[in-house]
Coordinates of C-alpha atoms in Angstrom, one line a residue:
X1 CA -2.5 153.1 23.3
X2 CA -6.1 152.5 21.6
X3 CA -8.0 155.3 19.5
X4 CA -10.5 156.5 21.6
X5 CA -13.9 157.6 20.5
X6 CA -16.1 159.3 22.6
X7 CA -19.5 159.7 22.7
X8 CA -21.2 162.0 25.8
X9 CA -24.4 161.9 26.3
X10 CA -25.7 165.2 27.7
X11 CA -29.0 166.4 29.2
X12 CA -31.0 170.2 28.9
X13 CA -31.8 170.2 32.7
X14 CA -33.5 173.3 35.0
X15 CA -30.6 174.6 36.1
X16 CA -29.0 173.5 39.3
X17 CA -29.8 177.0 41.3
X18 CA -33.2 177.0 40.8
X19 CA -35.9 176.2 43.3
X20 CA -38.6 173.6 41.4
X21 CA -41.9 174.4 41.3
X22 CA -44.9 172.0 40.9
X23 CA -47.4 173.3 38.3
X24 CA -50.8 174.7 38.8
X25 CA -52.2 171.3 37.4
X26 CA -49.9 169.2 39.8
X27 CA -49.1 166.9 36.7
X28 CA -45.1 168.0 36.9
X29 CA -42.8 170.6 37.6
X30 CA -43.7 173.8 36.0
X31 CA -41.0 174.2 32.9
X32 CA -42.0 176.9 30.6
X33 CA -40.1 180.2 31.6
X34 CA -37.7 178.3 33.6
X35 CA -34.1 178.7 33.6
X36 CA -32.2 175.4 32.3
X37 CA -28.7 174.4 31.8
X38 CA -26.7 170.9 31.7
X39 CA -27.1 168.5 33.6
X40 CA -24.3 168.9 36.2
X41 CA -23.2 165.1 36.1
X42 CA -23.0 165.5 32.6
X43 CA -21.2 168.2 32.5
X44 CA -18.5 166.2 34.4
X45 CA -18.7 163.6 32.1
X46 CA -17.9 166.5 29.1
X47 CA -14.8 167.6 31.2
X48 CA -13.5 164.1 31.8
X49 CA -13.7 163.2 28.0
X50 CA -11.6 167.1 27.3
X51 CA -8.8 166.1 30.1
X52 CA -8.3 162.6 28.4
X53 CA -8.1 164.2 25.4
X54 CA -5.1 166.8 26.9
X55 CA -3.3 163.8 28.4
X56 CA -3.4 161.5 25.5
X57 CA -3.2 163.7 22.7
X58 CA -2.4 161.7 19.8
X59 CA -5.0 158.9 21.4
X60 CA -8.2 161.0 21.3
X61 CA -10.2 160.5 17.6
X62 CA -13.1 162.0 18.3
X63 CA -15.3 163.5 21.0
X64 CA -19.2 163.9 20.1
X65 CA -22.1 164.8 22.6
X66 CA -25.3 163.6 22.0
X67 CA -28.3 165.0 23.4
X68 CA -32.4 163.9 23.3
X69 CA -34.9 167.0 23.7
X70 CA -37.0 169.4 22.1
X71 CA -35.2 172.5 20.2
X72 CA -33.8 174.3 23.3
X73 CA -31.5 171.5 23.8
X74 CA -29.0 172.7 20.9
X75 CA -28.3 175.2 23.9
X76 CA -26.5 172.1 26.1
X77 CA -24.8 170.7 22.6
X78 CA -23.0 174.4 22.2
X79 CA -22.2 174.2 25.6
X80 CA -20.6 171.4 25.6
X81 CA -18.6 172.1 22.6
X82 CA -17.2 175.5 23.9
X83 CA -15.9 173.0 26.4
X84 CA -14.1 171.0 23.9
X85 CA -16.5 168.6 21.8
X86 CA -15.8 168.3 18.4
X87 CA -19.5 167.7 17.1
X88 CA -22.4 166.8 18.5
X89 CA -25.8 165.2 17.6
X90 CA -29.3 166.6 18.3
X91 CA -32.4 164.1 18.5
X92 CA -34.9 166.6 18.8
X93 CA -38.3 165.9 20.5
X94 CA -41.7 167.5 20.7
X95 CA -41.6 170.8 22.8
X96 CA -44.6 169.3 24.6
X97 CA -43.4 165.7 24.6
X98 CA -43.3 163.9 28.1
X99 CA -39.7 163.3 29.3
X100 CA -38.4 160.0 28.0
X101 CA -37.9 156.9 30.1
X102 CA -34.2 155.5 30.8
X103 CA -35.1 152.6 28.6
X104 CA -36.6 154.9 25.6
X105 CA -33.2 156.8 26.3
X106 CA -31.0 154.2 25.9
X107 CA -32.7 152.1 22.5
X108 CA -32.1 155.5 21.1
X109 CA -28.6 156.4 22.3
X110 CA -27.5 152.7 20.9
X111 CA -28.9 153.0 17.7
X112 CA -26.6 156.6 17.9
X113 CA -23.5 154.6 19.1
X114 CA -24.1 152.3 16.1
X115 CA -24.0 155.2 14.0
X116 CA -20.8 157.1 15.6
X117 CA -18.8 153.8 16.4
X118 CA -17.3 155.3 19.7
X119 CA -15.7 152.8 21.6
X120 CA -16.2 154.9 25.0
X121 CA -18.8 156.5 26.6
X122 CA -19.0 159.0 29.3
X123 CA -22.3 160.0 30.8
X124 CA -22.8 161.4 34.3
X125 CA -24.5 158.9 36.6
X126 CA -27.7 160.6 36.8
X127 CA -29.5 163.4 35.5
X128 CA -31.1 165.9 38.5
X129 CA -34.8 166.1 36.9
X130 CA -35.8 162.6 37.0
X131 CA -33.1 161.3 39.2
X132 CA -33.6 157.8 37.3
X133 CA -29.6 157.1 37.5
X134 CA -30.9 153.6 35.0
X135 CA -29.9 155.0 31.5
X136 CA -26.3 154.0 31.5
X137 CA -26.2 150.8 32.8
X138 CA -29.6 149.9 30.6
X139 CA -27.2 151.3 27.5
X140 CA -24.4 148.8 28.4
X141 CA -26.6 145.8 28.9
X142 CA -28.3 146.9 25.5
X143 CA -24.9 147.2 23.8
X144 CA -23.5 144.5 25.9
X145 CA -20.2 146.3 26.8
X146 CA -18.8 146.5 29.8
X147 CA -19.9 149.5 32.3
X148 CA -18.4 151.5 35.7
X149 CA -20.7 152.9 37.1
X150 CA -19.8 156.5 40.0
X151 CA -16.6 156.8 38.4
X152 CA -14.4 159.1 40.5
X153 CA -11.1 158.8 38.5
X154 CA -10.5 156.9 35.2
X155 CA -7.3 156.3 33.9
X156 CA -6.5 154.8 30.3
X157 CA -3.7 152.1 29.5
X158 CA -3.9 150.7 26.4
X159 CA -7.4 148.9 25.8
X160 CA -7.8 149.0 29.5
X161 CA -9.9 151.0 31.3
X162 CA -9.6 151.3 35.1
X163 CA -12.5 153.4 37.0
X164 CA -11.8 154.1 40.8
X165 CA -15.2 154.3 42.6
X166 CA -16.3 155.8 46.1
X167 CA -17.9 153.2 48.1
X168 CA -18.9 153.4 51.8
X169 CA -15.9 153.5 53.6
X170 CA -13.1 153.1 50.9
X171 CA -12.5 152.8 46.9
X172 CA -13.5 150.1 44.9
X173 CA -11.2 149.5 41.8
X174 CA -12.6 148.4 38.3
X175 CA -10.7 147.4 35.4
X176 CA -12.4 146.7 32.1
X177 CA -11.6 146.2 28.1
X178 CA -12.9 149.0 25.5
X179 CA -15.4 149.5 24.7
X180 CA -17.3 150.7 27.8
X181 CA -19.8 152.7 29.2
X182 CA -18.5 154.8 32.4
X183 CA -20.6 156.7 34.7
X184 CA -19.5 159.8 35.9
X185 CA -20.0 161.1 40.0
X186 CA -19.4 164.2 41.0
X187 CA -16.1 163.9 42.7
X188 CA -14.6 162.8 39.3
X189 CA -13.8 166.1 38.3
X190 CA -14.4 170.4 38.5
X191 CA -15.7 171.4 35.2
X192 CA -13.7 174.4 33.2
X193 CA -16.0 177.4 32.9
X194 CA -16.7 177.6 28.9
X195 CA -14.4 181.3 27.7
X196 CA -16.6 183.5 25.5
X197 CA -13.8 182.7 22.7
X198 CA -14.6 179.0 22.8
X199 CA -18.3 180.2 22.9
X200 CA -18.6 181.7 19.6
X201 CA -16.2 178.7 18.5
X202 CA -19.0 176.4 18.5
X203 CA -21.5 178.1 17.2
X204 CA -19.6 177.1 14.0
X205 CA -19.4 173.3 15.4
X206 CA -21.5 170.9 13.1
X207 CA -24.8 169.8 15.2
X208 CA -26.2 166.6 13.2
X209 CA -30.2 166.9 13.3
X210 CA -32.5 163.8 14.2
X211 CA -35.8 163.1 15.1
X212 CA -37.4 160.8 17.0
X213 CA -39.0 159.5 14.0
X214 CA -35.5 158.2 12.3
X215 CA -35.4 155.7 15.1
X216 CA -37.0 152.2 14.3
X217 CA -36.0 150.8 17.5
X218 CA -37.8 152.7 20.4
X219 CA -39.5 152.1 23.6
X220 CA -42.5 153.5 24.6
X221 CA -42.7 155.2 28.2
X222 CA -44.7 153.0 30.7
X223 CA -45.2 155.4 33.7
X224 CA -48.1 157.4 34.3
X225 CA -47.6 160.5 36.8
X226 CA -51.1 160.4 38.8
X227 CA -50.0 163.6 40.9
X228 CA -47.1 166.3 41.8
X229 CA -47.2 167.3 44.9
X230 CA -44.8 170.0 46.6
X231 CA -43.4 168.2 50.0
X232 CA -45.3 169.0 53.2
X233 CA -44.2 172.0 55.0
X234 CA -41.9 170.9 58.2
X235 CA -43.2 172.2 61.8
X236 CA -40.7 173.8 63.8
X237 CA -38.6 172.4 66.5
X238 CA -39.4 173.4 70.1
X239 CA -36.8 173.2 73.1
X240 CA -36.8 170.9 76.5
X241 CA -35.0 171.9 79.7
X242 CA -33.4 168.5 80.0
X243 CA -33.0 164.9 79.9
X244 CA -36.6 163.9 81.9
X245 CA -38.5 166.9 79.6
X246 CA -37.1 164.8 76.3
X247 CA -37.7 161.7 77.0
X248 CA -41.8 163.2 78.2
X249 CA -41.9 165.3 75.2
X250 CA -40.9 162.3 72.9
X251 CA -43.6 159.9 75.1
X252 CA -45.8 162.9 74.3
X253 CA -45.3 162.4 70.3
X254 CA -45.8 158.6 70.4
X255 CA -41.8 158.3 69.3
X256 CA -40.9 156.2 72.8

């Protein structure tokens, strides 16, 4: 079997649980005193790199997780390695900086791959914030590897990587050569809780410092946000005694 070398890119996201807010100024969602955790499809995408490393042992080099965000975002890298990353590399942002673009994210994450020389990438499919779901495959075409993208099981066999996908009404099988860039969906896995032992672990796990300024290859972003707006409050349903009060009512709303 081929040396695998992983690289998983990872995202500091407000956490799952939490209701958004829009901001008093309605330019974005209101951030500061927020709570924030991973990215939930990335934290797939960290599990699934750990459970190829406990089946193919001997196979698994190297797992790193790569993450692009202001300071805070060390907090996502030591997550990830209480999971089981060996390393991981910080490009750290403004505090105030506006969230990067999927093609700013992905000229950044390939000049990082060209540094690490994995030869596999795992990232979840999309990160809940922006809900771009465009960095992976714009990483693949920039690298020009080969990519699978909703990956709901991968299995390894030799060089060759096969990705079963969910598709409407069946599976869709993809086989591909390493390298690759797969794309992880929620039904791939359920991600191990990280144990307080593994915690204080990696707070001794090396985190390699960058900034955005080490990068000579970067896009700029090239959308403007003109207004947030919270979604309009629905109206409530109301009740018909039968058939001929429906179809009036529905007359009644212009929807026949």
């Amino acid at each position: 079997m081929a040396s695998l070398r992983i690289l998983v890119p990872v995202k500091r996201a407000i956490d799952y649980a939490v209701r958004p807010r829009v901001n008093s100024a309605q330019t974005a969602v209101e951030t500061a005193g927020v709570r924030h955790s991973m990215n939930p499809f990335d934290e797939i995408s960290v599990e699934e790199a750990v459970k190829l490393r406990e089946k193919h042992k001997s196979a698994v080099e190297d797992i790193v997780a790569v993450s692009i965000g202001p300071p805070k975002t060390v907090e996502a890298l030591r997550t990830a390695m209480a999971i089981g990353c060996d390393r991981s590399v910080h490009v750290e942002t403004p505090e105030a900086a506006d969230m990067l673009e999927p093609l700013q994210a992905a000229k950044i994450l390939k000049q990082v791959v060209e540094r690490e020389k994995p030869n596999l990438i795992i990232m979840g499919k999309q990160s809940i914030d922006d809900d771009f779901s465009q960095t992976g495959q714009m990483l693949a075409g920039l690298l020009g590897w080969g990519q699978a993208y909703g990956a709901s099981e991968i299995s390894v066999d030799g060089d060759t990587l096969t990705v079963r996908r969910e598709v409407d009404g069946g599976t869709d099988v993809v086989k591909g050569k390493l390298p690759m860039v797969v794309m992880a969906d929620l039904r791939l896995n359920t991600p191990r809780f990280a144990t307080l032992p593994n915690i204080m672990k990696a707070k001794k796990k090396k985190v390699d410092k960058m900034k955005l300024e080490d990068f000579k290859e970067r896009a700029e972003n090239r959308l403007k946000t003109l207004k947030v707006a919270e979604p309009p409050v629905r109206q409530g349903g109301g009740t018909v005694e039968n058939v001929d009060g429906l179809i009036s009512r529905l007359k009644e709303l212009g929807a026949l």
